[in-house]
Structures are given as C-alpha cells and as structure tokens.
Short mmCIF file of C-alpha atoms in Angstrom, two decimals:
data_model
loop_
_atom_site.label_atom_id
_atom_site.label_comp_id
_atom_site.label_asym_id
_atom_site.label_seq_id
_atom_site.Cartn_x
_atom_site.Cartn_y
_atom_site.Cartn_z
CA SER G 1 0.00 0.00 0.00
CA THR G 2 1.15 3.55 -0.71
CA GLN G 3 -0.70 4.95 2.31
CA SER G 4 1.62 6.55 4.83
CA THR G 5 2.06 5.19 8.34
CA TRP G 6 0.32 8.31 9.69
CA GLU G 7 -2.71 7.71 7.44
CA LYS G 8 -3.04 4.07 8.48
CA LYS G 9 -2.86 5.09 12.13
CA ALA G 10 -5.43 7.82 11.61
CA CYS G 11 -7.82 5.35 9.98
CA THR G 12 -7.57 2.94 12.84
CA GLU G 13 -7.13 4.99 16.08
CA ARG G 14 -6.56 9.59 14.82
CA MET G 15 -3.90 40.78 14.78
CA ALA G 16 -5.48 41.56 11.93
CA GLU G 17 -5.63 45.25 10.92
CA PRO G 18 -9.27 45.77 9.80
CA ASP G 19 -8.90 49.24 8.32
CA ARG G 20 -5.97 48.34 6.14
CA ASP G 21 -6.50 47.50 2.48
CA PRO G 22 -4.69 44.17 1.98
CA SER G 23 -1.81 44.30 -0.46
CA PRO G 24 -1.37 41.50 -3.04
CA THR G 25 2.38 41.56 -2.42
CA PRO G 26 3.36 38.66 -0.09
CA PRO G 27 4.95 40.02 3.11
CA PRO G 28 8.19 38.53 4.41
CA ILE G 29 7.84 35.48 6.67
CA HIS G 30 9.84 35.85 9.87
CA ASP G 31 9.16 32.43 11.40
CA PRO G 32 12.43 30.48 10.79
CA GLU G 33 10.68 27.12 11.01
CA LEU G 34 8.08 28.11 8.41
CA VAL G 35 10.79 29.51 6.13
CA ALA G 36 12.68 26.20 6.37
CA GLN G 37 9.49 24.28 5.56
CA ILE G 38 8.85 26.35 2.45
CA GLU G 39 12.41 25.74 1.24
CA ARG G 40 12.01 21.98 1.74
CA MET G 41 8.73 22.10 -0.16
CA ARG G 42 10.51 23.37 -3.25
CA LEU G 43 12.77 20.33 -3.22
CA GLU G 44 10.19 17.75 -2.19
CA GLU G 45 9.01 15.15 -4.70
CA ASP G 46 5.45 15.59 -6.01
CA GLN G 47 3.31 13.51 -3.65
CA ARG G 48 0.54 12.98 -6.18
CA LYS G 49 2.92 10.87 -8.29
CA LYS G 50 3.09 8.43 -5.38
CA ASP G 51 -0.57 8.21 -4.39
CA GLY G 52 -2.54 9.77 -7.23
CA ASN G 53 -4.53 7.97 -9.86
CA LYS G 54 -3.30 8.72 -13.38
CA THR G 55 -6.41 10.68 -14.34
CA GLY G 56 -6.86 12.15 -10.87
CA GLY G 57 -7.85 11.43 -7.30
CA TYR G 58 -6.39 9.29 -4.52
CA ARG G 59 -5.87 5.65 -5.51
CA PHE G 60 -6.45 2.99 -2.84
CA THR G 61 -4.08 0.06 -3.33
CA ASN G 62 -4.81 -2.37 -0.49
CA ARG G 63 -6.51 -5.07 -2.55
CA ASP G 64 -7.39 -7.31 0.40
CA ASP G 65 -9.35 -4.57 2.19
CA ILE G 66 -11.10 -3.50 -1.01
CA GLU G 67 -12.19 -7.04 -1.92
CA SER G 68 -13.44 -7.60 1.64
CA GLN G 69 -15.57 -4.46 1.43
CA ARG G 70 -16.93 -5.46 -1.95
CA GLY G 71 -17.98 -8.81 -0.51
CA VAL G 72 -19.90 -7.00 2.22
CA MET G 73 -21.61 -4.74 -0.32
CA TRP G 74 -22.78 -7.74 -2.37
CA GLU G 75 -24.23 -9.23 0.83
CA VAL G 76 -26.15 -6.01 1.47
CA ILE G 77 -27.46 -5.91 -2.10
CA LYS G 78 -28.75 -9.51 -1.76
CA LYS G 79 -30.64 -8.49 1.40
CA VAL G 80 -32.15 -5.15 0.41
CA GLY G 81 -31.87 -5.28 -3.39
CA SER G 82 -32.02 -2.03 -5.34
CA ALA G 83 -32.89 -0.06 -2.18
CA VAL G 84 -29.17 0.28 -1.50
CA PHE G 85 -28.90 2.38 -4.67
CA GLN G 86 -31.63 4.76 -3.57
CA GLY G 87 -31.67 7.52 -0.97
CA ASN G 88 -29.13 8.11 1.76
CA LEU G 89 -26.55 5.39 2.37
CA ALA G 90 -26.13 6.72 5.92
CA ASN G 91 -29.52 5.15 6.73
CA VAL G 92 -28.60 1.65 5.48
CA SER G 93 -27.48 -0.85 8.13
CA LEU G 94 -24.14 -2.35 7.15
CA PRO G 95 -22.12 -5.21 8.70
CA VAL G 96 -19.33 -4.16 11.09
CA ARG G 97 -16.69 -5.63 8.76
CA ILE G 98 -16.99 -2.57 6.55
CA PHE G 99 -16.27 -0.10 9.38
CA GLU G 100 -13.21 1.42 10.98
CA PRO G 101 -13.13 1.56 14.82
CA ARG G 102 -14.07 5.25 14.91
CA SER G 103 -17.29 7.19 15.02
CA PHE G 104 -18.03 9.91 12.46
CA LEU G 105 -17.60 12.39 15.33
CA GLU G 106 -13.92 11.49 15.54
CA ARG G 107 -13.61 11.26 11.76
CA LEU G 108 -14.68 14.92 11.56
CA THR G 109 -11.39 15.94 13.14
CA ASP G 110 -9.37 14.70 10.13
CA ASN G 111 -10.22 17.96 8.37
CA TRP G 112 -8.36 19.88 11.08
CA SER G 113 -5.06 18.02 10.73
CA TYR G 114 -3.08 21.25 10.22
CA GLN G 115 -4.61 23.31 13.01
CA GLY G 116 -1.37 23.25 15.00
CA SER G 117 0.89 24.35 12.14
CA LEU G 118 -1.01 26.41 9.56
CA LEU G 119 -3.90 27.71 11.65
CA TYR G 120 -1.85 28.57 14.72
CA THR G 121 0.74 30.29 12.48
CA ALA G 122 -2.13 32.23 10.89
CA SER G 123 -3.25 33.40 14.34
CA GLN G 124 0.20 34.90 14.93
CA THR G 125 0.36 36.57 11.48
CA PRO G 126 -0.68 40.25 11.60
CA ASP G 127 -0.97 40.79 7.83
CA PRO G 128 -4.59 40.09 6.78
CA LEU G 129 -3.74 38.73 3.34
CA GLN G 130 -1.00 36.37 4.50
CA ARG G 131 -3.26 35.11 7.27
CA PHE G 132 -5.94 34.55 4.63
CA ARG G 133 -3.55 32.43 2.57
CA LEU G 134 -2.65 30.30 5.59
CA VAL G 135 -6.31 29.66 6.38
CA ILE G 136 -6.94 28.58 2.79
CA ALA G 137 -3.95 26.23 2.99
CA PHE G 138 -5.39 24.79 6.23
CA VAL G 139 -8.72 24.04 4.55
CA ILE G 140 -7.18 22.41 1.47
CA GLY G 141 -4.52 20.48 3.39
CA GLY G 142 -7.13 18.91 5.65
CA LEU G 143 -8.77 17.20 2.66
CA ARG G 144 -5.62 15.11 2.14
CA HIS G 145 -6.08 13.47 5.53
CA THR G 146 -9.57 12.20 4.79
CA CYS G 147 -8.28 9.40 2.52
CA CYS G 148 -9.52 6.40 4.48
CA ALA G 149 -11.36 3.58 2.72
CA ALA G 150 -13.17 2.26 5.80
CA LYS G 151 -16.52 3.71 6.86
CA PRO G 152 -16.89 5.35 10.29
CA PHE G 153 -19.78 4.35 12.55
CA ASN G 154 -22.87 6.56 12.48
CA PRO G 155 -23.12 8.37 15.85
CA ILE G 156 -26.21 7.85 17.98
CA LEU G 157 -28.19 10.81 19.29
CA GLY G 158 -26.38 12.34 22.28
CA GLU G 159 -23.09 10.61 21.52
CA THR G 160 -20.01 12.78 22.13
CA PHE G 161 -16.30 12.80 21.35
CA GLN G 162 -13.56 14.71 23.17
CA GLY G 163 -9.97 14.93 21.98
CA VAL G 164 -6.74 16.77 22.75
CA TYR G 165 -4.03 17.73 20.25
CA GLU G 166 -0.35 17.58 21.17
CA ASP G 167 -0.17 21.39 21.27
CA GLY G 168 -3.03 21.63 23.77
CA ALA G 169 -5.89 22.39 21.36
CA THR G 170 -9.11 20.62 22.38
CA VAL G 171 -12.03 19.16 20.43
CA PHE G 172 -15.66 18.69 21.48
CA CYS G 173 -18.22 16.99 19.20
CA GLU G 174 -21.80 15.89 19.80
CA GLN G 175 -24.50 14.19 17.72
CA THR G 176 -27.45 16.57 18.04
CA SER G 177 -29.92 15.11 15.51
CA HIS G 178 -30.84 11.55 14.54
CA HIS G 179 -32.82 12.21 11.32
CA PRO G 180 -31.30 14.01 9.55
CA PRO G 181 -27.94 13.10 11.12
CA ILE G 182 -26.25 16.30 12.35
CA SER G 183 -23.03 16.63 14.36
CA HIS G 184 -22.05 19.85 16.16
CA PHE G 185 -18.41 20.58 16.89
CA MET G 186 -16.02 22.99 18.59
CA LEU G 187 -12.23 23.21 18.24
CA LEU G 188 -10.44 25.45 20.74
CA GLY G 189 -6.96 26.38 19.54
CA SER G 190 -3.86 26.29 21.68
CA ARG G 191 -3.44 29.32 24.01
CA GLY G 192 -6.81 30.67 22.89
CA ALA G 193 -5.44 31.40 19.39
CA PHE G 194 -8.70 30.60 17.58
CA THR G 195 -12.04 28.81 17.79
CA ILE G 196 -13.81 26.73 15.13
CA THR G 197 -17.51 25.99 15.60
CA GLY G 198 -20.29 24.66 13.42
CA TYR G 199 -22.16 21.54 12.52
CA ALA G 200 -21.88 18.83 9.88
CA ALA G 201 -24.85 17.28 8.13
CA TYR G 202 -23.54 14.39 6.07
CA THR G 203 -25.24 12.50 3.25
CA ALA G 204 -23.93 9.65 1.13
CA SER G 205 -25.73 8.03 -1.78
CA VAL G 206 -24.76 5.13 -4.04
CA ARG G 207 -24.71 5.93 -7.75
CA GLY G 208 -23.93 2.77 -9.67
CA ASN G 209 -20.29 1.94 -9.00
CA SER G 210 -19.67 5.09 -6.99
CA VAL G 211 -20.68 6.94 -3.84
CA LYS G 212 -21.19 10.68 -3.64
CA GLY G 213 -20.80 12.27 -0.21
CA GLN G 214 -21.36 15.79 1.01
CA GLN G 215 -20.61 17.36 4.37
CA THR G 216 -22.78 20.45 4.61
CA GLY G 217 -23.17 22.99 7.38
CA PRO G 218 -21.30 26.09 8.53
CA ASN G 219 -17.62 26.16 9.50
CA ASN G 220 -17.03 29.29 11.58
CA LEU G 221 -13.50 30.35 12.47
CA VAL G 222 -12.80 33.23 14.86
CA PHE G 223 -9.26 34.30 15.78
CA HIS G 224 -8.20 35.66 19.17
CA ASP G 225 -8.35 39.23 17.83
CA GLY G 226 -11.95 38.89 16.65
CA VAL G 227 -11.28 38.37 12.92
CA ARG G 228 -14.09 36.16 11.62
CA TYR G 229 -13.94 33.56 8.83
CA THR G 230 -16.29 31.03 7.30
CA PHE G 231 -15.47 28.20 4.89
CA GLU G 232 -17.23 25.35 3.15
CA LEU G 233 -16.01 21.98 1.91
CA PRO G 234 -16.31 20.43 -1.58
CA HIS G 235 -18.26 17.26 -2.27
CA LEU G 236 -16.56 13.86 -2.34
CA TRP G 237 -16.66 11.11 -4.96
CA LEU G 238 -15.62 7.52 -4.23
CA THR G 239 -15.54 5.37 -7.38
CA GLY G 240 -14.74 1.71 -7.90
CA ILE G 241 -17.07 0.57 -5.11
CA MET G 242 -17.94 -2.80 -6.69
CA TRP G 243 -15.35 -3.19 -9.45
CA GLY G 244 -12.38 -1.43 -11.00
CA THR G 245 -9.84 0.88 -9.37
CA ARG G 246 -10.94 2.40 -6.05
CA VAL G 247 -10.44 6.17 -6.29
CA MET G 248 -11.43 9.04 -4.02
CA ASP G 249 -11.68 12.61 -5.30
CA TYR G 250 -13.19 15.99 -4.50
CA GLY G 251 -15.29 18.13 -6.81
CA GLY G 252 -17.30 21.32 -6.97
CA LYS G 253 -16.42 24.60 -5.30
CA CYS G 254 -14.86 25.62 -1.99
CA VAL G 255 -15.30 29.16 -0.65
CA VAL G 256 -13.27 30.74 2.16
CA GLU G 257 -14.20 34.20 3.45
CA ASP G 258 -12.64 36.70 5.84
CA HIS G 259 -15.69 38.74 6.85
CA THR G 260 -13.70 41.22 8.92
CA ASN G 261 -11.25 42.26 6.19
CA HIS G 262 -13.65 41.63 3.28
CA LEU G 263 -11.59 38.91 1.60
CA ARG G 264 -12.99 36.01 -0.40
CA CYS G 265 -11.42 33.00 -2.12
CA GLU G 266 -13.31 30.87 -4.63
CA ILE G 267 -11.67 27.53 -5.43
CA GLN G 268 -12.87 25.27 -8.25
CA PHE G 269 -11.89 21.62 -8.10
CA ASN G 270 -11.19 19.95 -11.43
CA PRO G 271 -11.58 23.28 -13.26
CA GLU G 272 -10.88 21.68 -16.65
CA ALA G 273 -13.80 19.24 -16.38
CA VAL G 274 -15.79 18.79 -19.56
CA GLY G 275 -19.23 17.29 -20.14
CA TRP G 276 -19.77 13.59 -20.86
CA ILE G 277 -20.29 14.09 -24.61
CA ALA G 278 -17.45 16.60 -24.92
CA SER G 279 -15.10 14.16 -23.16
CA PHE G 280 -15.09 12.02 -26.34
CA PHE G 281 -13.44 14.89 -28.20
CA VAL G 282 -11.53 16.89 -25.57
CA SER G 283 -9.36 15.55 -22.74
CA ALA G 284 -8.49 17.47 -19.60
CA LYS G 285 -4.87 18.61 -19.35
CA LYS G 286 -4.73 18.34 -15.56
CA PRO G 287 -5.67 15.44 -13.25
CA THR G 288 -9.08 15.79 -11.61
CA ASP G 289 -7.53 16.43 -8.17
CA PHE G 290 -6.12 19.71 -9.48
CA PHE G 291 -7.80 22.91 -8.30
CA ARG G 292 -7.56 26.58 -9.17
CA GLY G 293 -8.77 29.56 -7.17
CA GLU G 294 -8.88 33.35 -7.10
CA LEU G 295 -8.56 35.71 -4.14
CA PHE G 296 -10.64 38.90 -4.04
CA THR G 297 -11.38 41.92 -1.94
CA VAL G 298 -15.16 42.36 -1.80
CA SER G 299 -17.48 45.26 -1.07
CA GLY G 300 -21.22 45.71 -0.90
CA PRO G 301 -23.93 43.26 0.19
CA PRO G 302 -23.55 39.55 -0.67
CA GLY G 303 -25.11 38.51 -3.96
CA LYS G 304 -24.91 39.39 -7.62
CA HIS G 305 -24.38 43.11 -6.88
CA GLN G 306 -21.33 42.50 -4.71
CA GLN G 307 -18.17 44.11 -6.09
CA LYS G 308 -15.00 41.98 -6.32
CA ARG G 309 -11.41 42.98 -7.07
CA LYS G 310 -8.95 40.20 -7.82
CA ILE G 311 -5.79 40.35 -5.69
CA GLY G 312 -4.25 36.90 -6.13
CA THR G 313 -4.47 33.29 -7.22
CA CYS G 314 -3.93 29.82 -5.82
CA GLU G 315 -3.60 26.42 -7.42
CA GLY G 316 -2.34 22.93 -6.79
CA SER G 317 -3.58 19.44 -6.02
CA TRP G 318 -5.44 18.54 -2.84
CA LEU G 319 -3.20 15.44 -2.80
CA ASP G 320 0.01 17.39 -2.80
CA SER G 321 0.27 21.15 -2.25
CA ILE G 322 -1.14 24.65 -2.65
CA THR G 323 0.80 27.55 -4.17
CA PHE G 324 -0.22 31.21 -4.14
CA ASP G 325 0.54 33.63 -6.98
CA GLU G 326 2.74 30.94 -8.61
CA SER G 327 5.48 31.62 -6.07
CA GLN G 328 4.52 30.87 -2.45
CA THR G 329 3.82 27.27 -1.42
CA LEU G 330 2.33 27.22 2.07
CA TRP G 331 1.31 23.56 2.37
CA ARG G 332 2.81 20.37 1.00
CA TYR G 333 1.82 16.91 2.08
CA GLY G 334 4.68 15.05 3.75
CA VAL G 335 6.47 18.30 4.64
CA THR G 336 4.01 20.42 6.60
CA PRO G 337 3.60 18.61 9.96
CA PRO G 338 0.08 17.43 10.84
CA SER G 339 -1.31 17.70 14.37
CA ARG G 340 -1.63 14.50 16.39
CA LEU G 341 -4.99 14.00 18.11
CA SER G 342 -5.42 11.81 21.19
CA PRO G 343 -8.62 10.94 23.08
CA ALA G 344 -9.28 13.22 26.06
CA PRO G 345 -8.13 11.61 29.33
CA ASP G 346 -11.43 12.05 31.22
CA PRO G 347 -14.31 12.21 28.70
CA LEU G 348 -18.05 12.12 29.28
CA PRO G 349 -19.65 8.67 29.63
CA SER G 350 -21.33 9.36 26.27
CA ASP G 351 -17.96 9.43 24.48
CA SER G 352 -17.85 7.33 21.31
CA ARG G 353 -14.86 5.31 22.50
CA PHE G 354 -17.16 3.56 25.02
CA ARG G 355 -19.56 2.21 22.37
CA GLY G 356 -19.81 -1.57 22.56
CA ASP G 357 -19.53 -2.06 18.80
CA LEU G 358 -16.43 0.14 18.58
CA VAL G 359 -14.76 -1.51 21.57
CA ASN G 360 -15.34 -5.01 20.21
CA LEU G 361 -14.34 -4.10 16.65
CA ARG G 362 -11.10 -2.61 17.95
CA GLN G 363 -10.46 -5.90 19.79
CA ARG G 364 -11.44 -7.90 16.66
CA ASN G 365 -14.42 -9.50 18.43
CA MET G 366 -16.56 -9.43 15.31
CA VAL G 367 -19.57 -11.37 16.59
CA GLU G 368 -19.86 -9.26 19.73
CA ALA G 369 -19.36 -6.08 17.69
CA GLU G 370 -22.22 -7.04 15.34
CA GLU G 371 -24.51 -7.85 18.25
CA ALA G 372 -23.72 -4.56 19.99
CA LYS G 373 -24.33 -2.61 16.78
CA LEU G 374 -27.72 -4.27 16.18
CA ALA G 375 -28.78 -3.70 19.81
CA MET G 376 -27.86 -0.02 19.51
CA GLU G 377 -29.86 0.34 16.28
CA VAL G 378 -32.93 -1.24 17.92
CA GLN G 379 -32.61 1.18 20.83
CA GLN G 380 -32.30 4.12 18.42
CA ARG G 381 -35.51 3.15 16.62
CA HIS G 382 -37.32 2.76 19.94
CA ASP G 383 -36.16 6.18 21.16
CA ALA G 384 -37.09 7.77 17.81
CA LYS G 385 -40.64 6.40 18.12
CA LEU G 386 -40.96 7.80 21.64
CA ARG G 387 -39.91 11.25 20.40
CA LYS G 388 -42.33 11.05 17.48
CA ASP G 389 -45.23 10.02 19.71
CA ALA G 390 -44.45 12.77 22.22
CA ALA G 391 -43.92 15.56 19.69
CA PRO G 392 -47.61 16.47 19.08
CA HIS G 393 -48.17 16.89 22.80
CA HIS G 394 -45.39 19.47 22.96
CA GLY G 395 -46.41 21.33 19.81
CA ARG G 396 -43.24 20.66 17.85
CA LYS G 397 -41.80 18.31 15.27
CA HIS G 398 -39.73 15.36 16.50
#
C-alpha cells in the first residue's frame, strides 16, 4: 500500500488590521521554522505521483481490504436489493466488517489536521492577506487526511467525542440530531489562538459503482483578535465501489471568506472538467484532483451586486500542495507537519470510545461487535418512536 504510516494510524485509532487594504504583495515570513518548511517544499518530490490515480484522485491500493468491502456490499445488495442504490446510504445498516473503529464524530477531526501548524501560524500573522492564505492552505490540506477507505460508525443521538491535540488544542463533538444526522463541533486552539464551531450534516448516496458524499453545514473560524472567517467543503466522490480501481476525489467549489477584512477566495476543483459528450473529443490537461482559485477583496452586500477585485491566485492538487501567486507554497503533504490528536483523558460517559460495537471491533471480536451494533440500532428506533409520539403533545416536530 502507498498509504503513509500516519494515514493508516489515523484510519484505525486519529492581529489583523481591519482598516488596512490588503496588499497583493506577499509580506516577508519571519518564522524560521516556516521559512525552512517552504524551502524543503521546493525540493520535495510531487506527492501525487506516489498516491494519485493517473487521471486524478487518490488511488487505494490495499486489494485485500477492497475485496473484503466489496464482498460486504454484495451481501447487502442480496438483502435489500435495489434499495441500497436509492436515498441516503447513511440510513442503510451495514455489517461491522466494513467499518473502521471510529465514530463519524472522531472522523470529523481529520479535516483539522493542520490546526497546530497552519492555523496557529495564521493566528500569529498580523498581515490580513497572508493570514488569509494560511487559512486557505489549512482548509485544502485537511482534505488530504480524509483518505480512508473504511466507513466510520454513524453516531447515535447524544453521543459525544472529546480529543486533545499535542499542542493543547481541544475538540468537542456531539451528535445533536438523529434524522437528519447532524453533528455539532467545537475546536479550541492552543493558548486561545482561535475557535472553530459549526455543525456537519452528512449525506452519502450510491450511484452505480460510486458513492457521492457531502458534508454540509457552517464552519465558523474566529481568531483571538476577533477576525471572523467562514469556509465550506467540496463534495466527495468515491468510485470503484464494486469493481475497478478504487479512487477518491473531490469536486465542486470551496469558498473561504474573511468577513472582517472583506476577503474572499473561490476555489474550483477539477476546473478543466468537460461534459460527458465533450469528453469524447476533448481531454483534460490536468488530473481531476487539481484545483484553481482566485482571491478577491469584496465590497457591498452579498449577492450578484457585490463588487470583487482580484488580488491573487492559488492552485495545486489537494493530494500534494497549494501555491499562491505561482510563487509561495504554504502547504505540501509530507512536509508540513500534521497535528496528532489523542482521546481526552477524562471524557463524558457518552464518548464514542465507550460504544460496545467500537470496543469489540477494535479488539477484533466481530460477533460481539455485530450484536452490539444491532442492539444499539434497535434502541435508536425505539427512542425515535418515543420522540415522534411525544412531539404532538409538545407542539413541535420530532
């Protein structure tokens, strides 16, 4: 397998100046460690050549795991037939063999893998534009650490997860809705440098030999000096579910905004994509994991009348790196250090690590894990019925 040791472990364990008009000229970087990183990035081998599929996306190469998952999927299809190809896959009960020993609450944290390097550095960067670049790099770099073929367990209502990063940053997640499944989260940066809050509503649907996933919901970032950001994530495609090469890729648009300094970045994934018919005559020059974005200053109310002035560009591959204005690479996989997350030492009793199915799966007790999972699903349905029956008496929807 070409997956790194860190990825395998993660799959199995895991002063802004508001009144100043930002200048498109990159300011000097005074952090010696960051300067050394950038120099190493220029010499580092392209990571996408190691892990990327020829036409684009991350290529999974562990054949044994893939064939095992395909066997499980065929079992599910025999039981529920075409229903597996309709609606939300998150609502289909799957055997424990297809899961990793983590809940989706813990899986959420993969997107924040560079909070201790890029995001903390951004918090200490006074120039609004350079801070903006670092935040964008944080968002894109986090996508690289979501490459895990196994499925996380769906959290039950009220389930929580608490974690601590090696730099002291802390994570709090809670499942706040059963249908639709919604997870709220909070990441408190080291030394009060920043806070990320929001919620994730996740859907996944089977489309032939592929699965399309989307994590929706707000991602709110506030730095210690009050500068406020929001960002959104692109949608995910996983192809080769039942046959062929297993490939994961991102598509669509990602938007990052600095609402305090009126900065906006619009990133298009696979910008050279062509329609199905046109693909017979024109081929894309770049792999599908390539992205291209533009940085703007904005003025006026949001919408079609908002004024934008272009002040920079970014491009790269979510598998490998992001470069601004064709000269400044701020993230490269394998060079920029990710943050290590450990479970909190004294979590709530509702923490996901105490789930019977997770505990038994981690210990490879497959029969007990399956029994615990089924018992939990029965309890969830029972509790959902109680809420539904009680809702009319309280004048609200369940």
